[in-house]
Amino acid sequence: MKITSFNPQIVTRDAEPLVKLFEELGFVMRHNQKDAGENHINIIRMMDENGFYVDISESLLGPPHDMVGIRMNVDNFEETRDLLLSKGFKSVYGNDSLELRTSRSAMMISPSGYGINVIEHLKKKD
């Protein structure tokens, strides 16, 4: 397993005030991926001039209060998920994962309550 990026992530039901706050802190939006599927996901990636990232994930199915966790991009989703499961983590998707056009992910919650969102970017096959 190789970690390709690692940064804070906020999961919320309302991203707009958070985006505005981080803009005031000097962050700019790098990309915004919306999925109009059943999960109503809006993934916002922001970066500041020092190269620090923060991700804001908005979902109507999100927790009733904002949750802060870690976004961890990896090159092998299954291996990483299985390692975390062996340490007592549980996926918020049960046995499933969130499959989007360009990525597969699962927010894994530790036994003590913090979250690691494991993400593997899907490569286009020729």
Short mmCIF file of C-alpha atoms in Angstrom, two decimals:
data_model
loop_
_atom_site.label_atom_id
_atom_site.label_comp_id
_atom_site.label_asym_id
_atom_site.label_seq_id
_atom_site.Cartn_x
_atom_site.Cartn_y
_atom_site.Cartn_z
CA MET A 1 0.00 0.00 0.00
CA LYS A 2 1.31 3.43 -0.92
CA ILE A 3 -0.17 6.65 0.50
CA THR A 4 -0.28 9.30 -2.23
CA SER A 5 -1.81 12.17 -0.23
CA PHE A 6 -2.84 12.82 3.35
CA ASN A 7 -4.75 15.87 4.63
CA PRO A 8 -7.66 16.98 6.83
CA GLN A 9 -11.22 16.51 5.62
CA ILE A 10 -14.48 17.94 6.95
CA VAL A 11 -17.74 16.09 6.31
CA THR A 12 -20.79 18.34 6.53
CA ARG A 13 -24.36 18.83 5.36
CA ASP A 14 -23.67 22.49 4.41
CA ALA A 15 -20.32 23.26 2.75
CA GLU A 16 -20.91 26.92 1.84
CA PRO A 17 -19.96 28.51 5.21
CA LEU A 18 -16.89 26.27 5.46
CA VAL A 19 -15.73 27.15 1.94
CA LYS A 20 -16.13 30.85 2.74
CA LEU A 21 -14.15 30.47 5.97
CA PHE A 22 -11.26 28.68 4.29
CA GLU A 23 -11.24 31.24 1.48
CA GLU A 24 -10.81 33.93 4.13
CA LEU A 25 -7.92 31.87 5.53
CA GLY A 26 -6.23 32.00 2.12
CA PHE A 27 -7.38 28.72 0.56
CA VAL A 28 -8.63 28.54 -3.03
CA MET A 29 -10.81 25.90 -4.61
CA ARG A 30 -8.76 23.40 -6.64
CA HIS A 31 -11.72 21.34 -7.81
CA ASN A 32 -15.31 20.58 -7.00
CA GLN A 33 -16.75 17.17 -7.88
CA LYS A 34 -20.51 16.82 -7.63
CA ASP A 35 -22.38 13.55 -7.79
CA ALA A 36 -26.12 13.92 -8.22
CA GLY A 37 -26.67 10.25 -7.40
CA GLU A 38 -28.49 8.95 -4.37
CA ASN A 39 -25.78 10.17 -1.97
CA HIS A 40 -25.86 13.81 -3.20
CA ILE A 41 -22.11 14.17 -2.69
CA ASN A 42 -20.21 17.42 -3.27
CA ILE A 43 -16.44 17.05 -2.80
CA ILE A 44 -14.47 20.30 -2.61
CA ARG A 45 -10.66 20.33 -2.56
CA MET A 46 -8.96 23.53 -1.43
CA MET A 47 -5.29 24.53 -1.23
CA ASP A 48 -3.39 27.49 0.21
CA GLU A 49 -0.25 29.18 -1.14
CA ASN A 50 1.96 26.90 1.01
CA GLY A 51 0.56 23.76 -0.61
CA PHE A 52 -1.61 22.72 2.35
CA TYR A 53 -4.88 20.99 1.42
CA VAL A 54 -8.25 20.72 3.10
CA ASP A 55 -11.18 18.78 1.70
CA ILE A 56 -14.81 19.58 2.41
CA SER A 57 -17.29 16.80 1.65
CA GLU A 58 -20.94 17.78 1.63
CA SER A 59 -23.71 15.20 1.70
CA LEU A 60 -27.35 15.28 2.69
CA LEU A 61 -26.66 11.84 4.17
CA GLY A 62 -23.77 13.17 6.25
CA PRO A 63 -23.63 13.15 10.03
CA PRO A 64 -26.01 15.47 11.92
CA HIS A 65 -22.99 17.56 12.96
CA ASP A 66 -19.75 18.34 11.12
CA MET A 67 -17.11 15.63 11.39
CA VAL A 68 -13.38 16.16 10.98
CA GLY A 69 -11.24 13.30 9.75
CA ILE A 70 -8.32 12.49 7.52
CA ARG A 71 -8.40 12.05 3.75
CA MET A 72 -5.92 9.39 2.70
CA ASN A 73 -5.42 8.65 -0.99
CA VAL A 74 -3.89 5.24 -1.58
CA ASP A 75 -2.88 3.07 -4.50
CA ASN A 76 -4.72 -0.03 -3.20
CA PHE A 77 -8.18 0.53 -1.70
CA GLU A 78 -8.86 -3.08 -0.66
CA GLU A 79 -5.53 -3.55 1.09
CA THR A 80 -5.91 -0.32 3.05
CA ARG A 81 -9.55 -0.98 3.98
CA ASP A 82 -8.69 -4.51 5.11
CA LEU A 83 -5.81 -3.24 7.27
CA LEU A 84 -8.10 -0.70 8.97
CA LEU A 85 -10.84 -3.32 9.44
CA SER A 86 -8.28 -5.57 11.16
CA LYS A 87 -7.60 -2.70 13.61
CA GLY A 88 -11.28 -2.38 14.53
CA PHE A 89 -12.33 0.36 12.10
CA LYS A 90 -15.83 0.19 10.58
CA SER A 91 -16.93 1.62 7.25
CA VAL A 92 -19.89 4.01 7.25
CA TYR A 93 -21.00 2.14 4.10
CA GLY A 94 -21.05 -1.28 5.78
CA ASN A 95 -19.56 -3.80 3.36
CA ASP A 96 -19.87 -1.37 0.44
CA SER A 97 -17.84 1.60 -0.71
CA LEU A 98 -18.75 4.86 -2.43
CA GLU A 99 -18.14 4.40 -6.15
CA LEU A 100 -17.88 7.59 -8.18
CA ARG A 101 -16.82 8.11 -11.77
CA THR A 102 -13.17 8.71 -10.86
CA SER A 103 -12.72 7.17 -7.42
CA ARG A 104 -13.70 4.55 -4.88
CA SER A 105 -13.78 5.46 -1.19
CA ALA A 106 -14.99 4.55 2.27
CA MET A 107 -15.02 6.65 5.43
CA MET A 108 -13.58 4.33 8.05
CA ILE A 109 -14.38 5.12 11.69
CA SER A 110 -11.91 4.06 14.38
CA PRO A 111 -13.01 2.36 17.61
CA SER A 112 -12.42 5.71 19.40
CA GLY A 113 -14.39 7.73 16.83
CA TYR A 114 -12.01 9.48 14.40
CA GLY A 115 -12.40 8.94 10.68
CA ILE A 116 -10.03 8.10 7.86
CA ASN A 117 -11.53 8.47 4.38
CA VAL A 118 -9.69 5.92 2.24
CA ILE A 119 -9.72 6.93 -1.44
CA GLU A 120 -8.31 5.26 -4.53
CA HIS A 121 -8.44 7.18 -7.78
CA LEU A 122 -9.57 4.95 -10.62
CA LYS A 123 -7.29 4.90 -13.60
CA LYS A 124 -8.79 5.04 -17.08
CA LYS A 125 -8.33 1.80 -18.96
CA ASP A 126 -7.44 2.07 -22.63
#
